[in-house]
Amino acid sequence: MTGPSVDMRQVRLTLGQTRILHDINLHVPAGSIHALIGPNGAGKSSLIKTLMGQMPHQGALTLTWPAQPGVIGYVPQALEFDRTLPMTVNDFMGVMTQRRPAFFGLSSRNTQAIDDALTRVGMHHKRRRRMGALSGGERQRIMLAQALIPAPALLVLDEPMAALDEAGVAVFEDLLGYWRNSGVTVLWVEHDLDAVRRLADRVTGLNHRIVFEGEPAKVLSTEQLLALFSAHPRINAHDVATVLPAQTRVAA
């Protein structure tokens, strides 16, 4: 199933007296891997939360599905939980991937799906380990595994590579290829510019407003990156003027 396209038109976000996002016009094509880069505090995570409906905003946010609306998956920047809880990897996956209460146990169908997902990320052998005993990179692999169940049509990734070691990065790159081949639309916040150059179809540079957008090979120049990561980024009008098609508004 092909994922939706994502369109933001004049999206603005203000927290208190501080403007976090300024007039964001962004188009993410259906089935593409679209990276979002920028300095710390530039509004990347806020944009993600806006897309997920967690931040009140002004402007229009539209998802255009090719057929029926599908599943939206999310991998946060970090997993915060009480590490003293006696919750195993299996317990966590059950809570995250099924609707019925966890104390009823896992259905046979969900058990198989969890086994397959954990195998995919190389964590099946640790399914009975406590979540609190895992390393940061191992927990991040578990978060990637839960994003596989149920299969998403739109996947939002907030710095998924941050805690991964070399083997974990290889797992992530394999998953990204799998999602691309499956037609999943991926919006991916990332700091690793080399990974973005190799893996993304398009990239947007964000520093509270859009500084540039395009194919990585064309826009990730030294000049553009200096503009993006400077305290007062230079904005090129032709980089941010995006014409968006008329579609059904899903949030405002």
PDB file of C-alpha atoms in Angstrom:
ATOM      1  CA  MET A   1       0.000   0.000   0.000  1.00  0.00           C
ATOM      2  CA  THR A   2       1.408   3.376  -1.038  1.00  0.00           C
ATOM      3  CA  GLY A   3       1.555   5.956   1.712  1.00  0.00           C
ATOM      4  CA  PRO A   4      -0.007   9.421   1.610  1.00  0.00           C
ATOM      5  CA  SER A   5       1.506  12.672   0.486  1.00  0.00           C
ATOM      6  CA  VAL A   6       1.977  15.248   3.259  1.00  0.00           C
ATOM      7  CA  ASP A   7       1.363  18.954   2.683  1.00  0.00           C
ATOM      8  CA  MET A   8       1.840  21.867   5.042  1.00  0.00           C
ATOM      9  CA  ARG A   9       0.618  25.291   3.976  1.00  0.00           C
ATOM     10  CA  GLN A  10       1.623  28.380   5.946  1.00  0.00           C
ATOM     11  CA  VAL A  11       1.977  26.351   9.152  1.00  0.00           C
ATOM     12  CA  ARG A  12       2.926  28.444  12.165  1.00  0.00           C
ATOM     13  CA  LEU A  13       3.575  27.333  15.733  1.00  0.00           C
ATOM     14  CA  THR A  14       3.873  29.660  18.717  1.00  0.00           C
ATOM     15  CA  LEU A  15       4.624  28.590  22.281  1.00  0.00           C
ATOM     16  CA  GLY A  16       4.014  31.390  24.751  1.00  0.00           C
ATOM     17  CA  GLN A  17       5.574  34.463  23.149  1.00  0.00           C
ATOM     18  CA  THR A  18       8.052  32.470  21.056  1.00  0.00           C
ATOM     19  CA  ARG A  19       7.422  31.673  17.394  1.00  0.00           C
ATOM     20  CA  ILE A  20       8.787  28.160  16.825  1.00  0.00           C
ATOM     21  CA  LEU A  21       7.740  27.602  13.199  1.00  0.00           C
ATOM     22  CA  HIS A  22       7.400  30.421  10.671  1.00  0.00           C
ATOM     23  CA  ASP A  23       5.106  29.952   7.662  1.00  0.00           C
ATOM     24  CA  ILE A  24       6.115  26.390   6.776  1.00  0.00           C
ATOM     25  CA  ASN A  25       5.236  25.310   3.217  1.00  0.00           C
ATOM     26  CA  LEU A  26       6.288  21.699   2.785  1.00  0.00           C
ATOM     27  CA  HIS A  27       5.348  18.926   0.367  1.00  0.00           C
ATOM     28  CA  VAL A  28       6.368  15.303   1.039  1.00  0.00           C
ATOM     29  CA  PRO A  29       5.556  13.134  -2.010  1.00  0.00           C
ATOM     30  CA  ALA A  30       3.712   9.875  -1.463  1.00  0.00           C
ATOM     31  CA  GLY A  31       6.021   6.906  -0.974  1.00  0.00           C
ATOM     32  CA  SER A  32       9.164   9.025  -0.594  1.00  0.00           C
ATOM     33  CA  ILE A  33      11.913   9.133   2.026  1.00  0.00           C
ATOM     34  CA  HIS A  34      12.004  12.793   3.068  1.00  0.00           C
ATOM     35  CA  ALA A  35      14.677  13.936   5.525  1.00  0.00           C
ATOM     36  CA  LEU A  36      14.449  16.963   7.799  1.00  0.00           C
ATOM     37  CA  ILE A  37      17.712  18.503   9.021  1.00  0.00           C
ATOM     38  CA  GLY A  38      18.729  21.578  10.988  1.00  0.00           C
ATOM     39  CA  PRO A  39      20.489  22.779  14.143  1.00  0.00           C
ATOM     40  CA  ASN A  40      19.370  21.874  17.651  1.00  0.00           C
ATOM     41  CA  GLY A  41      16.364  23.917  18.711  1.00  0.00           C
ATOM     42  CA  ALA A  42      15.393  24.694  15.109  1.00  0.00           C
ATOM     43  CA  GLY A  43      11.859  23.321  15.447  1.00  0.00           C
ATOM     44  CA  LYS A  44      12.329  19.895  13.852  1.00  0.00           C
ATOM     45  CA  SER A  45      10.756  17.911  16.682  1.00  0.00           C
ATOM     46  CA  SER A  46       8.047  20.564  17.006  1.00  0.00           C
ATOM     47  CA  LEU A  47       7.211  20.113  13.324  1.00  0.00           C
ATOM     48  CA  ILE A  48       6.994  16.358  13.867  1.00  0.00           C
ATOM     49  CA  LYS A  49       4.705  16.825  16.868  1.00  0.00           C
ATOM     50  CA  THR A  50       2.565  19.212  14.853  1.00  0.00           C
ATOM     51  CA  LEU A  51       2.164  16.571  12.161  1.00  0.00           C
ATOM     52  CA  MET A  52       1.233  14.008  14.823  1.00  0.00           C
ATOM     53  CA  GLY A  53      -1.476  16.305  16.192  1.00  0.00           C
ATOM     54  CA  GLN A  54       0.369  16.979  19.451  1.00  0.00           C
ATOM     55  CA  MET A  55       0.866  20.735  18.959  1.00  0.00           C
ATOM     56  CA  PRO A  56      -1.797  23.390  18.311  1.00  0.00           C
ATOM     57  CA  HIS A  57      -0.890  25.342  15.181  1.00  0.00           C
ATOM     58  CA  GLN A  58      -2.082  27.769  12.557  1.00  0.00           C
ATOM     59  CA  GLY A  59      -2.204  26.942   8.863  1.00  0.00           C
ATOM     60  CA  ALA A  60      -3.243  23.825   6.971  1.00  0.00           C
ATOM     61  CA  LEU A  61      -1.862  20.312   7.296  1.00  0.00           C
ATOM     62  CA  THR A  62      -3.106  17.778   4.749  1.00  0.00           C
ATOM     63  CA  LEU A  63      -2.612  14.047   4.247  1.00  0.00           C
ATOM     64  CA  THR A  64      -3.736  12.805   0.846  1.00  0.00           C
ATOM     65  CA  TRP A  65      -4.229   9.042   0.823  1.00  0.00           C
ATOM     66  CA  PRO A  66      -4.217   7.025  -2.418  1.00  0.00           C
ATOM     67  CA  ALA A  67      -7.200   4.999  -1.191  1.00  0.00           C
ATOM     68  CA  GLN A  68      -8.378   4.395   2.377  1.00  0.00           C
ATOM     69  CA  PRO A  69      -6.445   6.047   5.225  1.00  0.00           C
ATOM     70  CA  GLY A  70      -3.782   3.730   6.618  1.00  0.00           C
ATOM     71  CA  VAL A  71      -1.657   3.379   9.735  1.00  0.00           C
ATOM     72  CA  ILE A  72       0.639   6.184  10.894  1.00  0.00           C
ATOM     73  CA  GLY A  73       3.740   4.900  12.691  1.00  0.00           C
ATOM     74  CA  TYR A  74       6.021   6.915  14.970  1.00  0.00           C
ATOM     75  CA  VAL A  75       9.490   6.368  16.403  1.00  0.00           C
ATOM     76  CA  PRO A  76      10.314   9.076  18.991  1.00  0.00           C
ATOM     77  CA  GLN A  77      13.725  10.550  19.655  1.00  0.00           C
ATOM     78  CA  ALA A  78      14.094   8.704  22.941  1.00  0.00           C
ATOM     79  CA  LEU A  79      12.048   6.274  25.018  1.00  0.00           C
ATOM     80  CA  GLU A  80      11.359   7.575  28.516  1.00  0.00           C
ATOM     81  CA  PHE A  81      10.105   5.066  31.078  1.00  0.00           C
ATOM     82  CA  ASP A  82      10.735   3.815  34.608  1.00  0.00           C
ATOM     83  CA  ARG A  83      13.659   1.420  34.200  1.00  0.00           C
ATOM     84  CA  THR A  84      12.830  -0.337  37.460  1.00  0.00           C
ATOM     85  CA  LEU A  85       9.573  -1.698  36.022  1.00  0.00           C
ATOM     86  CA  PRO A  86       9.682  -5.494  35.521  1.00  0.00           C
ATOM     87  CA  MET A  87       8.590  -5.113  31.892  1.00  0.00           C
ATOM     88  CA  THR A  88      10.170  -7.428  29.346  1.00  0.00           C
ATOM     89  CA  VAL A  89      10.699  -6.714  25.663  1.00  0.00           C
ATOM     90  CA  ASN A  90       7.764  -9.023  24.890  1.00  0.00           C
ATOM     91  CA  ASP A  91       5.575  -7.127  27.381  1.00  0.00           C
ATOM     92  CA  PHE A  92       6.509  -3.797  25.831  1.00  0.00           C
ATOM     93  CA  MET A  93       5.875  -4.990  22.290  1.00  0.00           C
ATOM     94  CA  GLY A  94       2.493  -6.366  23.334  1.00  0.00           C
ATOM     95  CA  VAL A  95       1.457  -3.079  24.936  1.00  0.00           C
ATOM     96  CA  MET A  96       2.602  -1.088  21.901  1.00  0.00           C
ATOM     97  CA  THR A  97       1.179  -3.254  19.130  1.00  0.00           C
ATOM     98  CA  GLN A  98      -2.211  -4.598  20.211  1.00  0.00           C
ATOM     99  CA  ARG A  99      -5.464  -2.977  21.237  1.00  0.00           C
ATOM    100  CA  ARG A 100      -6.667  -5.388  23.886  1.00  0.00           C
ATOM    101  CA  PRO A 101      -5.275  -5.009  27.433  1.00  0.00           C
ATOM    102  CA  ALA A 102      -1.863  -6.608  27.906  1.00  0.00           C
ATOM    103  CA  PHE A 103      -3.031  -8.648  30.930  1.00  0.00           C
ATOM    104  CA  PHE A 104      -5.143 -10.727  28.534  1.00  0.00           C
ATOM    105  CA  GLY A 105      -1.930 -11.891  26.917  1.00  0.00           C
ATOM    106  CA  LEU A 106      -0.880 -11.869  23.278  1.00  0.00           C
ATOM    107  CA  SER A 107      -2.941 -13.348  20.487  1.00  0.00           C
ATOM    108  CA  SER A 108      -1.197 -16.023  18.420  1.00  0.00           C
ATOM    109  CA  ARG A 109      -1.271 -13.692  15.421  1.00  0.00           C
ATOM    110  CA  ASN A 110       0.326 -10.851  17.346  1.00  0.00           C
ATOM    111  CA  THR A 111       2.896 -13.193  18.904  1.00  0.00           C
ATOM    112  CA  GLN A 112       4.080 -14.194  15.434  1.00  0.00           C
ATOM    113  CA  ALA A 113       4.165 -10.583  14.245  1.00  0.00           C
ATOM    114  CA  ILE A 114       6.246  -9.591  17.281  1.00  0.00           C
ATOM    115  CA  ASP A 115       8.637 -12.497  16.755  1.00  0.00           C
ATOM    116  CA  ASP A 116       9.080 -11.489  13.115  1.00  0.00           C
ATOM    117  CA  ALA A 117       9.653  -7.815  13.963  1.00  0.00           C
ATOM    118  CA  LEU A 118      12.186  -8.581  16.700  1.00  0.00           C
ATOM    119  CA  THR A 119      14.010 -10.946  14.362  1.00  0.00           C
ATOM    120  CA  ARG A 120      14.107  -8.219  11.726  1.00  0.00           C
ATOM    121  CA  VAL A 121      15.930  -5.842  14.072  1.00  0.00           C
ATOM    122  CA  GLY A 122      18.181  -8.515  15.570  1.00  0.00           C
ATOM    123  CA  MET A 123      16.551  -8.500  19.015  1.00  0.00           C
ATOM    124  CA  HIS A 124      14.583 -11.761  19.109  1.00  0.00           C
ATOM    125  CA  HIS A 125      17.132 -13.361  21.429  1.00  0.00           C
ATOM    126  CA  LYS A 126      16.469 -10.612  23.998  1.00  0.00           C
ATOM    127  CA  ARG A 127      12.682 -10.768  23.943  1.00  0.00           C
ATOM    128  CA  ARG A 128      12.565 -11.929  27.585  1.00  0.00           C
ATOM    129  CA  ARG A 129      15.016  -9.318  28.864  1.00  0.00           C
ATOM    130  CA  ARG A 130      13.779  -6.429  30.969  1.00  0.00           C
ATOM    131  CA  MET A 131      13.493  -3.205  28.998  1.00  0.00           C
ATOM    132  CA  GLY A 132      15.380  -1.409  31.756  1.00  0.00           C
ATOM    133  CA  ALA A 133      18.374  -3.717  31.296  1.00  0.00           C
ATOM    134  CA  LEU A 134      18.823  -2.871  27.614  1.00  0.00           C
ATOM    135  CA  SER A 135      21.310  -0.359  26.273  1.00  0.00           C
ATOM    136  CA  GLY A 136      20.116   2.801  24.554  1.00  0.00           C
ATOM    137  CA  GLY A 137      20.888   1.328  21.150  1.00  0.00           C
ATOM    138  CA  GLU A 138      19.001  -1.872  21.964  1.00  0.00           C
ATOM    139  CA  ARG A 139      15.957   0.102  23.119  1.00  0.00           C
ATOM    140  CA  GLN A 140      16.077   2.048  19.876  1.00  0.00           C
ATOM    141  CA  ARG A 141      16.006  -1.208  17.910  1.00  0.00           C
ATOM    142  CA  ILE A 142      12.914  -2.198  19.893  1.00  0.00           C
ATOM    143  CA  MET A 143      11.292   1.105  18.939  1.00  0.00           C
ATOM    144  CA  LEU A 144      12.035   0.368  15.286  1.00  0.00           C
ATOM    145  CA  ALA A 145      10.527  -3.097  15.722  1.00  0.00           C
ATOM    146  CA  GLN A 146       7.255  -1.724  17.129  1.00  0.00           C
ATOM    147  CA  ALA A 147       7.009   0.570  14.097  1.00  0.00           C
ATOM    148  CA  LEU A 148       6.606  -2.556  11.950  1.00  0.00           C
ATOM    149  CA  ILE A 149       3.353  -3.612  13.680  1.00  0.00           C
ATOM    150  CA  PRO A 150       0.937  -2.962  12.144  1.00  0.00           C
ATOM    151  CA  ALA A 151       2.611  -2.089   8.851  1.00  0.00           C
ATOM    152  CA  PRO A 152       2.555   1.717   8.517  1.00  0.00           C
ATOM    153  CA  ALA A 153       1.620   3.708   5.434  1.00  0.00           C
ATOM    154  CA  LEU A 154       3.133   6.899   6.877  1.00  0.00           C
ATOM    155  CA  LEU A 155       6.111   6.656   9.213  1.00  0.00           C
ATOM    156  CA  VAL A 156       7.516   9.532  11.263  1.00  0.00           C
ATOM    157  CA  LEU A 157      11.059   9.044  12.575  1.00  0.00           C
ATOM    158  CA  ASP A 158      12.586  11.505  15.057  1.00  0.00           C
ATOM    159  CA  GLU A 159      16.375  10.959  15.010  1.00  0.00           C
ATOM    160  CA  PRO A 160      16.129   7.147  14.921  1.00  0.00           C
ATOM    161  CA  MET A 161      19.904   6.686  14.494  1.00  0.00           C
ATOM    162  CA  ALA A 162      20.918   8.724  17.548  1.00  0.00           C
ATOM    163  CA  ALA A 163      21.682   5.803  19.908  1.00  0.00           C
ATOM    164  CA  LEU A 164      22.497   3.103  17.349  1.00  0.00           C
ATOM    165  CA  ASP A 165      25.880   1.423  17.038  1.00  0.00           C
ATOM    166  CA  GLU A 166      27.306   0.337  13.678  1.00  0.00           C
ATOM    167  CA  ALA A 167      25.260  -2.871  13.621  1.00  0.00           C
ATOM    168  CA  GLY A 168      22.131  -0.962  14.589  1.00  0.00           C
ATOM    169  CA  VAL A 169      22.711   1.559  11.803  1.00  0.00           C
ATOM    170  CA  ALA A 170      22.893  -1.333   9.328  1.00  0.00           C
ATOM    171  CA  VAL A 171      19.544  -2.597  10.663  1.00  0.00           C
ATOM    172  CA  PHE A 172      18.007   0.857  10.246  1.00  0.00           C
ATOM    173  CA  GLU A 173      19.285   1.232   6.688  1.00  0.00           C
ATOM    174  CA  ASP A 174      17.856  -2.184   5.811  1.00  0.00           C
ATOM    175  CA  LEU A 175      14.471  -1.152   7.246  1.00  0.00           C
ATOM    176  CA  LEU A 176      14.543   2.125   5.348  1.00  0.00           C
ATOM    177  CA  GLY A 177      15.077   0.209   2.112  1.00  0.00           C
ATOM    178  CA  TYR A 178      12.216  -2.107   3.025  1.00  0.00           C
ATOM    179  CA  TRP A 179       9.867   0.830   3.695  1.00  0.00           C
ATOM    180  CA  ARG A 180      10.874   2.488   0.415  1.00  0.00           C
ATOM    181  CA  ASN A 181      10.193  -0.694  -1.560  1.00  0.00           C
ATOM    182  CA  SER A 182       6.832  -1.037   0.223  1.00  0.00           C
ATOM    183  CA  GLY A 183       5.740   2.467  -0.795  1.00  0.00           C
ATOM    184  CA  VAL A 184       5.705   3.832   2.766  1.00  0.00           C
ATOM    185  CA  THR A 185       5.939   7.615   3.077  1.00  0.00           C
ATOM    186  CA  VAL A 186       8.728   8.411   5.561  1.00  0.00           C
ATOM    187  CA  LEU A 187       9.399  11.781   7.216  1.00  0.00           C
ATOM    188  CA  TRP A 188      12.761  11.416   8.920  1.00  0.00           C
ATOM    189  CA  VAL A 189      14.497  13.876  11.262  1.00  0.00           C
ATOM    190  CA  GLU A 190      18.247  13.253  11.129  1.00  0.00           C
ATOM    191  CA  HIS A 191      21.603  14.811  12.098  1.00  0.00           C
ATOM    192  CA  ASP A 192      23.818  12.434  10.087  1.00  0.00           C
ATOM    193  CA  LEU A 193      24.267  14.317   6.815  1.00  0.00           C
ATOM    194  CA  ASP A 194      26.152  11.458   5.168  1.00  0.00           C
ATOM    195  CA  ALA A 195      23.199   9.146   5.835  1.00  0.00           C
ATOM    196  CA  VAL A 196      20.809  11.747   4.436  1.00  0.00           C
ATOM    197  CA  ARG A 197      22.907  12.079   1.275  1.00  0.00           C
ATOM    198  CA  ARG A 198      22.891   8.312   0.752  1.00  0.00           C
ATOM    199  CA  LEU A 199      19.379   7.371   1.811  1.00  0.00           C
ATOM    200  CA  ALA A 200      16.917  10.245   1.400  1.00  0.00           C
ATOM    201  CA  ASP A 201      14.975  11.064  -1.764  1.00  0.00           C
ATOM    202  CA  ARG A 202      14.573  14.689  -0.711  1.00  0.00           C
ATOM    203  CA  VAL A 203      15.728  16.835   2.197  1.00  0.00           C
ATOM    204  CA  THR A 204      14.418  19.984   3.847  1.00  0.00           C
ATOM    205  CA  GLY A 205      16.660  22.308   5.851  1.00  0.00           C
ATOM    206  CA  LEU A 206      14.732  23.832   8.762  1.00  0.00           C
ATOM    207  CA  ASN A 207      15.790  26.613  11.115  1.00  0.00           C
ATOM    208  CA  HIS A 208      12.405  27.767  12.395  1.00  0.00           C
ATOM    209  CA  ARG A 209      11.564  28.351   8.734  1.00  0.00           C
ATOM    210  CA  ILE A 210      12.500  26.467   5.589  1.00  0.00           C
ATOM    211  CA  VAL A 211      15.979  27.418   4.376  1.00  0.00           C
ATOM    212  CA  PHE A 212      16.153  24.982   1.448  1.00  0.00           C
ATOM    213  CA  GLU A 213      14.472  21.902   0.027  1.00  0.00           C
ATOM    214  CA  GLY A 214      15.379  19.485  -2.761  1.00  0.00           C
ATOM    215  CA  GLU A 215      17.369  16.416  -3.714  1.00  0.00           C
ATOM    216  CA  PRO A 216      20.292  15.861  -1.295  1.00  0.00           C
ATOM    217  CA  ALA A 217      22.922  15.855  -4.054  1.00  0.00           C
ATOM    218  CA  LYS A 218      21.726  19.262  -5.238  1.00  0.00           C
ATOM    219  CA  VAL A 219      21.009  21.175  -2.028  1.00  0.00           C
ATOM    220  CA  LEU A 220      23.493  19.866   0.563  1.00  0.00           C
ATOM    221  CA  SER A 221      26.234  22.243  -0.528  1.00  0.00           C
ATOM    222  CA  THR A 222      28.677  23.946   1.831  1.00  0.00           C
ATOM    223  CA  GLU A 223      26.993  27.305   1.229  1.00  0.00           C
ATOM    224  CA  GLN A 224      23.515  25.971   1.964  1.00  0.00           C
ATOM    225  CA  LEU A 225      24.647  24.164   5.110  1.00  0.00           C
ATOM    226  CA  LEU A 226      26.418  27.281   6.401  1.00  0.00           C
ATOM    227  CA  ALA A 227      23.209  29.228   5.831  1.00  0.00           C
ATOM    228  CA  LEU A 228      21.185  26.555   7.631  1.00  0.00           C
ATOM    229  CA  PHE A 229      23.385  26.255  10.700  1.00  0.00           C
ATOM    230  CA  SER A 230      24.108  29.974  11.135  1.00  0.00           C
ATOM    231  CA  ALA A 231      22.342  31.906  13.880  1.00  0.00           C
ATOM    232  CA  HIS A 232      20.382  33.937  11.314  1.00  0.00           C
ATOM    233  CA  PRO A 233      19.894  31.751   8.247  1.00  0.00           C
ATOM    234  CA  ARG A 234      19.589  33.372   4.829  1.00  0.00           C
ATOM    235  CA  ILE A 235      16.336  32.429   3.152  1.00  0.00           C
ATOM    236  CA  ASN A 236      16.113  32.074  -0.614  1.00  0.00           C
ATOM    237  CA  ALA A 237      12.608  32.827  -1.881  1.00  0.00           C
ATOM    238  CA  HIS A 238      12.765  30.222  -4.645  1.00  0.00           C
ATOM    239  CA  ASP A 239      13.662  27.535  -2.094  1.00  0.00           C
ATOM    240  CA  VAL A 240      10.568  28.087   0.037  1.00  0.00           C
ATOM    241  CA  ALA A 241       7.886  29.003  -2.485  1.00  0.00           C
ATOM    242  CA  THR A 242       6.077  25.682  -2.797  1.00  0.00           C
ATOM    243  CA  VAL A 243       2.781  25.445  -4.655  1.00  0.00           C
ATOM    244  CA  LEU A 244       0.523  22.947  -2.936  1.00  0.00           C
ATOM    245  CA  PRO A 245      -2.451  21.266  -4.614  1.00  0.00           C
ATOM    246  CA  ALA A 246      -5.973  21.797  -3.313  1.00  0.00           C
ATOM    247  CA  GLN A 247      -6.779  18.917  -0.972  1.00  0.00           C
ATOM    248  CA  THR A 248      -8.921  18.026   2.000  1.00  0.00           C
ATOM    249  CA  ARG A 249      -7.713  19.686   5.174  1.00  0.00           C
ATOM    250  CA  VAL A 250      -7.148  17.257   8.048  1.00  0.00           C
ATOM    251  CA  ALA A 251      -5.872  19.652  10.673  1.00  0.00           C
ATOM    252  CA  ALA A 252      -5.600  23.361  11.212  1.00  0.00           C
TER     253      ALA A 252
END
